[in-house]
Amino acid sequence: MGGLAESPTEDLGRLLPAPPARRDRRRLPWALGGLLVLLLLLGGGLYAVAPLRDPLPAPTVELTLPASMAIPGTAPRLPWPRSGQAMISVDGLGTLGAFGGSKPLPIASVTKVMTAYVILTEHPLAAGEQGPKLTVSAAQAAAYPAEKARGESLVEVRAGEVITERQALQAVLLPSANNMARILAAWDSGSVAAFVDKMNAVADDLGMSDTHYTDPSGLDPDTVSTARDQVILASRAMALPTFAEIVKQKQATIPVAGTVRNYNELVGRNGVVGIKTGSTDEAGGCLVFAAVLTVGGRKLRIVGAVLGQPGANTPVQLDRVFAVTRSLLRSTAAALAVHTLVEAGEQVATVRGPLGAGSTINAAEKVEVVGWPGLRVRLAAQIPAVSSRIAAGAEHGQLTATAGVGKPVVTTLRTGAAMEPPTTWERIRRHR
């Protein structure tokens, strides 16, 4: 017989489907929390990406040096004369000082600077060239005795005498021959009067607003000018090589008169290279002068004028004007020096990058200029555009310093500390 029969209940369990599993209600809050976190992360990511889409602002450069600055120190005080007028100028730098106002004064034989200037601009001479020949007329020679009787400054001339343009200019500029000034004037313009008109036209063109010429020699006291105007003319005249050659001579040899000497006893001393004396009772002692000084390895031409120095006669008047000029030149030489305006490494500009980044732009070398305390110097920085990434010590632009109208002094500029663009994380943090 078989074994025991299976239970009816077990049979029924095999026949009926299993009941569904019971859900765990405790998992629902966790699922909702995870979904919320996911949404927050997605939203935060969108928020973080937003500033990365915007371009970075370009760095800015702000100059820390002024557009100009005065050479530090006390401005020089020059030993001006007690009377008359005076002015000192340095070619390329400007006027060092002036005295006596701007009232036109008689200038005596200083007038001959304009006479020679007009002749040489109308009839230029190359270095050492004698130029065209002039012939002294019978009338010009016949006037010599009367001119001598008046006590004029002259060179002896004879009818039919042949003299070159250079020799005639030597007679005018060295022994200050009035008669040769008139002979040159008539040779150039046909008459003395026509030449005087030309002198005044040139003065107007040069900006000599307080000057009026009535004769080519300066004997007429109605020929008047100022120290300022004569400095203007002297600077232009000294730019003519032949003029500069002649006024630097202590003597020369010309026909008939023979050896003639330069009245300007300062020539060849203390750097003096010219230019012209003058003296009459009305004008007193006058001198327009030029000197060359070496400062910091650079040659500077000093041009000045002293007018109206008192004295009983020509020797006394000229002694007085020579003494004043020597003092002015000594003080000028003492005032001129090399001055440092910007030190090596000194900051020239500030660089401001995006999100607080920054650097500087500095002078690679010191900036030195020749001048005197108080002289104003123009500063100009040429700085190319700056990117958001710059290396330390990289060459970047230049600084130019210009005193007067002289040659500019240029130095290289270099970056200071390195500057990097902000990282992505820095941009996100700054945006938040």
Short mmCIF file of C-alpha atoms in Angstrom, two decimals:
data_model
loop_
_atom_site.label_atom_id
_atom_site.label_comp_id
_atom_site.label_asym_id
_atom_site.label_seq_id
_atom_site.Cartn_x
_atom_site.Cartn_y
_atom_site.Cartn_z
CA MET A 1 0.00 0.00 0.00
CA GLY A 2 1.27 3.42 -0.66
CA GLY A 3 2.30 6.05 1.89
CA LEU A 4 0.28 8.79 3.45
CA ALA A 5 -1.75 11.07 1.06
CA GLU A 6 -0.71 14.77 0.59
CA SER A 7 -2.64 17.47 2.42
CA PRO A 8 -5.53 19.11 0.52
CA THR A 9 -4.21 22.46 1.62
CA GLU A 10 -0.86 21.94 -0.05
CA ASP A 11 -2.62 20.94 -3.24
CA LEU A 12 -4.66 24.08 -3.19
CA GLY A 13 -1.52 26.23 -2.66
CA ARG A 14 0.02 24.81 -5.77
CA LEU A 15 -3.05 25.54 -7.76
CA LEU A 16 -3.59 29.21 -6.66
CA PRO A 17 -1.25 32.15 -7.88
CA ALA A 18 1.21 33.68 -5.41
CA PRO A 19 0.00 36.89 -3.74
CA PRO A 20 1.64 40.22 -4.94
CA ALA A 21 4.68 41.53 -2.99
CA ARG A 22 3.99 44.30 -0.51
CA ARG A 23 5.49 47.71 -1.42
CA ASP A 24 8.06 49.28 0.95
CA ARG A 25 6.62 52.73 1.66
CA ARG A 26 9.82 53.74 3.43
CA ARG A 27 11.72 54.07 0.05
CA LEU A 28 9.51 56.88 -1.37
CA PRO A 29 11.08 59.82 0.53
CA TRP A 30 14.55 58.78 -0.61
CA ALA A 31 13.50 58.65 -4.23
CA LEU A 32 11.93 62.08 -4.06
CA GLY A 33 15.05 63.47 -2.38
CA GLY A 34 17.30 62.05 -5.07
CA LEU A 35 15.13 63.61 -7.77
CA LEU A 36 15.32 66.97 -6.03
CA VAL A 37 19.11 66.77 -5.77
CA LEU A 38 19.33 65.92 -9.45
CA LEU A 39 17.20 68.92 -10.36
CA LEU A 40 19.30 71.19 -8.17
CA LEU A 41 22.49 69.94 -9.74
CA LEU A 42 21.12 70.46 -13.19
CA GLY A 43 19.97 73.96 -12.31
CA GLY A 44 23.26 74.82 -10.63
CA GLY A 45 25.17 73.65 -13.66
CA LEU A 46 23.14 75.91 -15.88
CA TYR A 47 23.79 78.74 -13.42
CA ALA A 48 27.53 78.04 -13.43
CA VAL A 49 27.80 77.84 -17.20
CA ALA A 50 26.14 81.23 -17.70
CA PRO A 51 29.20 83.41 -16.79
CA LEU A 52 31.46 81.25 -18.95
CA ARG A 53 29.44 82.20 -21.99
CA ASP A 54 30.22 85.93 -21.46
CA PRO A 55 33.56 87.21 -22.86
CA LEU A 56 36.14 88.49 -20.40
CA PRO A 57 36.57 92.28 -20.33
CA ALA A 58 39.79 93.50 -21.96
CA PRO A 59 42.54 94.63 -19.58
CA THR A 60 42.92 98.38 -19.14
CA VAL A 61 46.12 100.43 -18.89
CA GLU A 62 46.22 103.54 -16.72
CA LEU A 63 49.24 105.84 -16.92
CA THR A 64 50.77 106.80 -13.60
CA LEU A 65 53.16 109.42 -15.03
CA PRO A 66 51.94 112.94 -15.90
CA ALA A 67 51.98 114.26 -19.47
CA SER A 68 54.82 116.59 -18.50
CA MET A 69 57.00 117.35 -15.54
CA ALA A 70 59.52 120.00 -14.56
CA ILE A 71 63.11 119.08 -13.87
CA PRO A 72 63.32 119.15 -10.07
CA GLY A 73 65.35 121.74 -8.23
CA THR A 74 65.55 125.51 -7.91
CA ALA A 75 65.41 127.44 -11.17
CA PRO A 76 68.73 129.17 -11.92
CA ARG A 77 69.18 132.85 -11.17
CA LEU A 78 71.36 134.47 -13.79
CA PRO A 79 73.56 137.56 -13.19
CA TRP A 80 71.63 140.00 -15.37
CA PRO A 81 73.03 143.46 -16.10
CA ARG A 82 71.74 146.44 -14.17
CA SER A 83 70.39 148.12 -17.31
CA GLY A 84 69.55 147.38 -20.92
CA GLN A 85 68.24 144.01 -22.06
CA ALA A 86 69.52 140.46 -22.13
CA MET A 87 68.38 136.97 -23.02
CA ILE A 88 69.93 133.50 -22.93
CA SER A 89 68.62 130.60 -24.98
CA VAL A 90 69.77 127.02 -25.48
CA ASP A 91 69.17 125.70 -28.98
CA GLY A 92 66.65 122.90 -28.87
CA LEU A 93 65.68 123.52 -25.23
CA GLY A 94 64.35 127.08 -25.16
CA THR A 95 64.87 130.28 -23.22
CA LEU A 96 66.83 129.99 -20.00
CA GLY A 97 65.99 133.54 -18.93
CA ALA A 98 65.48 137.13 -20.02
CA PHE A 99 65.89 140.60 -18.55
CA GLY A 100 64.87 144.15 -19.35
CA GLY A 101 61.47 143.86 -21.01
CA SER A 102 60.66 144.10 -24.69
CA LYS A 103 60.99 147.79 -25.58
CA PRO A 104 62.83 148.15 -28.91
CA LEU A 105 66.32 149.60 -28.46
CA PRO A 106 69.00 150.83 -30.90
CA ILE A 107 71.28 147.90 -31.73
CA ALA A 108 74.21 149.54 -33.56
CA SER A 109 76.35 147.12 -35.59
CA VAL A 110 74.45 144.07 -34.36
CA THR A 111 72.33 145.08 -37.36
CA LYS A 112 74.95 143.48 -39.58
CA VAL A 113 73.80 140.01 -38.49
CA MET A 114 70.66 140.56 -40.54
CA THR A 115 72.68 142.08 -43.40
CA ALA A 116 74.86 138.97 -43.61
CA TYR A 117 71.88 136.65 -43.15
CA VAL A 118 70.02 138.19 -46.08
CA ILE A 119 73.11 138.08 -48.30
CA LEU A 120 73.79 134.43 -47.51
CA THR A 121 70.19 133.34 -48.01
CA GLU A 122 70.05 135.19 -51.32
CA HIS A 123 73.56 134.08 -52.38
CA PRO A 124 74.44 130.88 -50.49
CA LEU A 125 78.08 129.88 -50.12
CA ALA A 126 79.39 126.39 -49.53
CA ALA A 127 82.02 125.77 -46.87
CA GLY A 128 85.25 127.48 -47.89
CA GLU A 129 83.74 128.91 -51.09
CA GLN A 130 84.62 132.49 -52.01
CA GLY A 131 81.54 133.08 -54.12
CA PRO A 132 80.87 135.73 -56.74
CA LYS A 133 83.02 138.85 -57.09
CA LEU A 134 81.96 142.41 -56.39
CA THR A 135 83.57 145.51 -57.86
CA VAL A 136 83.76 148.68 -55.75
CA SER A 137 82.37 151.61 -57.76
CA ALA A 138 83.96 155.02 -58.02
CA ALA A 139 81.11 156.56 -55.99
CA GLN A 140 81.49 154.00 -53.22
CA ALA A 141 85.21 154.60 -53.05
CA ALA A 142 84.73 158.37 -53.12
CA ALA A 143 82.46 158.19 -50.08
CA TYR A 144 85.20 156.67 -47.91
CA PRO A 145 86.90 159.93 -46.76
CA ALA A 146 83.63 161.47 -45.53
CA GLU A 147 82.63 158.23 -43.80
CA LYS A 148 85.99 158.12 -42.07
CA ALA A 149 85.63 161.73 -40.96
CA ARG A 150 82.36 160.83 -39.24
CA GLY A 151 84.21 158.22 -37.19
CA GLU A 152 82.46 155.26 -38.75
CA SER A 153 83.75 151.74 -38.51
CA LEU A 154 85.14 151.02 -42.00
CA VAL A 155 87.57 149.13 -44.19
CA GLU A 156 89.54 151.01 -46.79
CA VAL A 157 88.23 150.57 -50.34
CA ARG A 158 89.35 151.76 -53.78
CA ALA A 159 87.50 152.28 -57.04
CA GLY A 160 87.67 149.16 -59.18
CA GLU A 161 88.61 146.96 -56.23
CA VAL A 162 87.44 143.38 -56.74
CA ILE A 163 86.35 141.51 -53.62
CA THR A 164 84.58 138.19 -53.22
CA GLU A 165 81.30 137.73 -51.40
CA ARG A 166 83.06 135.87 -48.58
CA GLN A 167 85.67 138.58 -48.20
CA ALA A 168 82.98 141.27 -48.13
CA LEU A 169 81.10 139.36 -45.42
CA GLN A 170 84.34 139.02 -43.42
CA ALA A 171 84.73 142.81 -43.62
CA VAL A 172 81.17 143.26 -42.37
CA LEU A 173 81.22 140.71 -39.55
CA LEU A 174 84.77 140.96 -38.16
CA PRO A 175 85.88 144.65 -38.16
CA SER A 176 82.23 145.73 -38.60
CA ALA A 177 82.73 147.76 -41.78
CA ASN A 178 79.74 150.04 -42.38
CA ASN A 179 80.82 150.89 -45.89
CA MET A 180 81.08 147.23 -46.92
CA ALA A 181 77.57 146.61 -45.53
CA ARG A 182 76.27 149.31 -47.86
CA ILE A 183 78.29 147.96 -50.79
CA LEU A 184 76.85 144.47 -50.26
CA ALA A 185 73.33 145.89 -49.94
CA ALA A 186 73.56 147.73 -53.26
CA TRP A 187 75.10 144.67 -54.94
CA ASP A 188 72.24 142.46 -53.82
CA SER A 189 69.22 144.75 -54.32
CA GLY A 190 70.35 147.56 -56.60
CA SER A 191 70.07 150.16 -53.83
CA VAL A 192 70.50 150.39 -50.09
CA ALA A 193 66.84 151.34 -49.63
CA ALA A 194 65.62 148.27 -51.51
CA PHE A 195 67.89 146.07 -49.41
CA VAL A 196 66.53 147.58 -46.16
CA ASP A 197 63.02 146.70 -47.31
CA LYS A 198 64.21 143.13 -47.76
CA MET A 199 65.73 143.14 -44.25
CA ASN A 200 62.40 144.14 -42.71
CA ALA A 201 60.50 141.56 -44.75
CA VAL A 202 62.82 138.82 -43.49
CA ALA A 203 62.42 140.07 -39.92
CA ASP A 204 58.65 139.76 -40.27
CA ASP A 205 58.98 136.26 -41.67
CA LEU A 206 61.14 135.21 -38.70
CA GLY A 207 58.66 136.57 -36.15
CA MET A 208 60.90 139.45 -35.05
CA SER A 209 57.88 141.54 -34.13
CA ASP A 210 59.76 144.31 -32.28
CA THR A 211 62.45 144.93 -34.89
CA HIS A 212 62.70 147.68 -37.51
CA TYR A 213 65.68 148.28 -39.79
CA THR A 214 66.46 151.62 -41.40
CA ASP A 215 69.97 150.89 -42.68
CA PRO A 216 72.22 147.84 -43.26
CA SER A 217 75.00 148.96 -40.91
CA GLY A 218 73.22 149.99 -37.70
CA LEU A 219 74.73 153.46 -37.65
CA ASP A 220 71.22 154.94 -37.73
CA PRO A 221 69.75 154.90 -34.17
CA ASP A 222 66.30 154.37 -35.68
CA THR A 223 67.32 150.79 -36.41
CA VAL A 224 65.90 149.09 -33.32
CA SER A 225 65.29 145.61 -31.97
CA THR A 226 65.10 143.58 -28.76
CA ALA A 227 67.24 140.92 -27.14
CA ARG A 228 64.54 138.35 -27.90
CA ASP A 229 64.37 139.19 -31.60
CA GLN A 230 68.14 139.12 -31.94
CA VAL A 231 68.31 135.69 -30.34
CA ILE A 232 65.77 134.46 -32.90
CA LEU A 233 67.89 135.82 -35.75
CA ALA A 234 71.20 134.62 -34.31
CA SER A 235 69.93 131.05 -34.02
CA ARG A 236 68.88 131.09 -37.67
CA ALA A 237 72.10 132.73 -38.83
CA MET A 238 74.30 130.23 -36.98
CA ALA A 239 72.52 127.44 -38.87
CA LEU A 240 74.19 128.76 -42.05
CA PRO A 241 77.61 127.06 -42.21
CA THR A 242 79.39 129.97 -43.92
CA PHE A 243 78.04 132.50 -41.42
CA ALA A 244 79.19 130.27 -38.55
CA GLU A 245 82.61 129.86 -40.19
CA ILE A 246 83.16 133.60 -40.53
CA VAL A 247 82.01 134.79 -37.10
CA LYS A 248 84.29 132.20 -35.48
CA GLN A 249 87.39 133.73 -37.10
CA LYS A 250 89.67 135.97 -35.09
CA GLN A 251 91.02 137.62 -38.22
CA ALA A 252 90.92 137.50 -42.02
CA THR A 253 92.73 138.99 -45.00
CA ILE A 254 90.84 141.01 -47.61
CA PRO A 255 91.95 143.13 -50.59
CA VAL A 256 93.21 146.68 -49.96
CA ALA A 257 92.48 146.64 -46.22
CA GLY A 258 94.75 143.65 -45.61
CA THR A 259 94.42 141.82 -42.28
CA VAL A 260 91.27 142.69 -40.34
CA ARG A 261 90.51 141.57 -36.80
CA ASN A 262 87.35 140.46 -35.07
CA TYR A 263 86.03 143.04 -32.60
CA ASN A 264 84.51 140.23 -30.53
CA GLU A 265 87.33 139.46 -28.10
CA LEU A 266 85.36 136.61 -26.51
CA VAL A 267 85.70 134.42 -29.60
CA GLY A 268 87.76 131.34 -28.86
CA ARG A 269 87.31 131.61 -25.09
CA ASN A 270 84.91 129.65 -22.89
CA GLY A 271 83.36 128.00 -25.92
CA VAL A 272 82.38 131.29 -27.65
CA VAL A 273 82.04 130.88 -31.42
CA GLY A 274 80.69 134.33 -32.41
CA ILE A 275 78.64 136.43 -33.27
CA LYS A 276 78.64 140.26 -33.47
CA THR A 277 79.43 143.37 -31.46
CA GLY A 278 77.84 146.79 -31.72
CA SER A 279 78.34 150.17 -30.07
CA THR A 280 77.18 153.74 -30.57
CA ASP A 281 76.34 156.59 -28.22
CA GLU A 282 72.63 155.81 -28.63
CA ALA A 283 72.86 152.02 -28.44
CA GLY A 284 75.60 151.65 -25.84
CA GLY A 285 77.47 148.37 -25.86
CA CYS A 286 75.71 145.47 -27.60
CA LEU A 287 76.65 141.88 -28.27
CA VAL A 288 74.89 138.94 -29.83
CA PHE A 289 76.86 135.80 -29.02
CA ALA A 290 76.97 132.05 -29.44
CA ALA A 291 78.87 129.47 -27.44
CA VAL A 292 79.11 125.68 -27.50
CA LEU A 293 79.09 123.78 -24.21
CA THR A 294 79.38 120.04 -23.67
CA VAL A 295 76.96 118.65 -21.08
CA GLY A 296 76.73 114.92 -20.42
CA GLY A 297 78.54 114.19 -23.66
CA ARG A 298 76.08 116.30 -25.63
CA LYS A 299 77.07 119.55 -27.38
CA LEU A 300 74.69 122.40 -26.74
CA ARG A 301 74.75 125.75 -28.52
CA ILE A 302 74.00 128.71 -26.33
CA VAL A 303 72.72 131.85 -28.05
CA GLY A 304 72.27 135.14 -26.27
CA ALA A 305 72.03 138.88 -26.61
CA VAL A 306 73.03 141.77 -24.35
CA LEU A 307 71.93 145.26 -25.38
CA GLY A 308 72.26 148.80 -24.07
CA GLN A 309 75.32 148.58 -21.79
CA PRO A 310 76.53 152.01 -20.64
CA GLY A 311 79.93 153.58 -21.24
CA ALA A 312 81.59 156.80 -22.34
CA ASN A 313 82.96 155.34 -25.58
CA THR A 314 83.19 152.15 -27.60
CA PRO A 315 86.01 150.48 -25.62
CA VAL A 316 84.23 151.03 -22.31
CA GLN A 317 80.88 149.94 -23.72
CA LEU A 318 82.32 146.75 -25.18
CA ASP A 319 84.27 145.96 -22.00
CA ARG A 320 81.04 146.25 -20.09
CA VAL A 321 79.09 144.02 -22.46
CA PHE A 322 81.90 141.44 -22.52
CA ALA A 323 81.95 141.29 -18.70
CA VAL A 324 78.19 140.77 -18.52
CA THR A 325 78.34 138.07 -21.17
CA ARG A 326 81.15 136.17 -19.44
CA SER A 327 79.13 136.09 -16.21
CA LEU A 328 76.00 134.92 -18.02
CA LEU A 329 77.89 132.13 -19.77
CA ARG A 330 79.46 130.91 -16.52
CA SER A 331 76.07 130.77 -14.82
CA THR A 332 74.52 129.07 -17.85
CA ALA A 333 77.21 126.41 -17.85
CA ALA A 334 76.63 125.82 -14.12
CA ALA A 335 72.85 125.54 -14.60
CA LEU A 336 73.00 122.95 -17.37
CA ALA A 337 73.30 119.35 -16.24
CA VAL A 338 72.03 115.82 -16.80
CA HIS A 339 68.89 115.18 -14.74
CA THR A 340 67.10 111.89 -14.05
CA LEU A 341 63.33 112.16 -14.49
CA VAL A 342 62.38 108.49 -14.23
CA GLU A 343 64.39 105.81 -12.44
CA ALA A 344 65.04 102.36 -13.88
CA GLY A 345 62.19 100.09 -12.83
CA GLU A 346 59.91 103.00 -11.94
CA GLN A 347 56.25 102.35 -12.66
CA VAL A 348 54.88 104.09 -15.72
CA ALA A 349 51.41 102.51 -15.92
CA THR A 350 49.06 100.18 -14.06
CA VAL A 351 47.48 97.20 -15.84
CA ARG A 352 44.06 96.13 -14.57
CA GLY A 353 42.97 92.71 -15.79
CA PRO A 354 39.60 90.93 -15.44
CA LEU A 355 38.37 89.77 -12.00
CA GLY A 356 41.03 91.66 -10.06
CA ALA A 357 44.11 90.45 -11.98
CA GLY A 358 46.74 93.09 -12.57
CA SER A 359 50.34 94.06 -13.29
CA THR A 360 52.47 97.13 -14.00
CA ILE A 361 54.47 98.57 -16.87
CA ASN A 362 57.84 99.99 -15.84
CA ALA A 363 60.78 101.85 -17.33
CA ALA A 364 63.52 99.43 -18.33
CA GLU A 365 66.21 102.10 -17.89
CA LYS A 366 66.38 105.49 -16.23
CA VAL A 367 65.27 108.45 -18.28
CA GLU A 368 67.84 111.26 -18.31
CA VAL A 369 67.54 114.66 -19.95
CA VAL A 370 69.87 117.62 -20.30
CA GLY A 371 68.48 120.88 -19.03
CA TRP A 372 68.10 123.06 -15.98
CA PRO A 373 65.88 122.91 -12.89
CA GLY A 374 62.39 124.12 -13.73
CA LEU A 375 62.60 123.23 -17.43
CA ARG A 376 59.42 121.41 -18.40
CA VAL A 377 59.78 118.07 -20.16
CA ARG A 378 57.00 116.35 -22.09
CA LEU A 379 56.43 112.65 -21.42
CA ALA A 380 54.64 110.31 -23.80
CA ALA A 381 54.16 106.56 -23.30
CA GLN A 382 53.46 104.42 -26.34
CA ILE A 383 51.95 101.20 -24.91
CA PRO A 384 50.39 98.55 -27.19
CA ALA A 385 47.15 96.82 -26.19
CA VAL A 386 47.56 94.37 -23.32
CA SER A 387 46.10 90.82 -23.36
CA SER A 388 44.80 89.00 -20.31
CA ARG A 389 48.00 86.93 -20.21
CA ILE A 390 51.36 88.74 -19.99
CA ALA A 391 54.76 87.45 -19.03
CA ALA A 392 56.87 89.10 -16.35
CA GLY A 393 59.61 91.41 -17.64
CA ALA A 394 58.42 91.37 -21.25
CA GLU A 395 59.24 94.34 -23.48
CA HIS A 396 56.05 96.30 -23.99
CA GLY A 397 56.15 99.79 -25.48
CA GLN A 398 58.40 102.79 -24.94
CA LEU A 399 58.55 106.07 -23.06
CA THR A 400 59.63 109.29 -24.79
CA ALA A 401 60.87 112.37 -22.92
CA THR A 402 61.23 115.62 -24.87
CA ALA A 403 62.64 118.89 -23.54
CA GLY A 404 61.85 121.88 -25.76
CA VAL A 405 62.17 120.96 -29.42
CA GLY A 406 65.31 118.92 -28.90
CA LYS A 407 65.97 115.29 -29.71
CA PRO A 408 63.66 113.01 -27.71
CA VAL A 409 65.05 110.57 -25.16
CA VAL A 410 63.49 107.13 -25.60
CA THR A 411 63.54 104.19 -23.19
CA THR A 412 62.00 100.73 -23.41
CA LEU A 413 59.09 99.73 -21.18
CA ARG A 414 58.72 96.29 -19.59
CA THR A 415 55.93 94.50 -17.80
CA GLY A 416 56.11 93.90 -14.07
CA ALA A 417 54.62 90.76 -12.51
CA ALA A 418 53.12 88.11 -14.75
CA MET A 419 49.35 88.23 -15.25
CA GLU A 420 47.17 85.20 -16.06
CA PRO A 421 43.51 85.08 -17.14
CA PRO A 422 41.13 83.87 -14.42
CA THR A 423 40.41 80.14 -14.21
CA THR A 424 36.94 78.66 -14.83
CA TRP A 425 36.46 78.13 -11.12
CA GLU A 426 37.47 81.75 -10.38
CA ARG A 427 34.95 82.95 -12.92
CA ILE A 428 32.18 80.79 -11.40
CA ARG A 429 33.00 81.88 -7.86
CA ARG A 430 33.14 85.55 -8.81
CA HIS A 431 29.77 85.24 -10.60
CA ARG A 432 28.13 83.65 -7.53
#
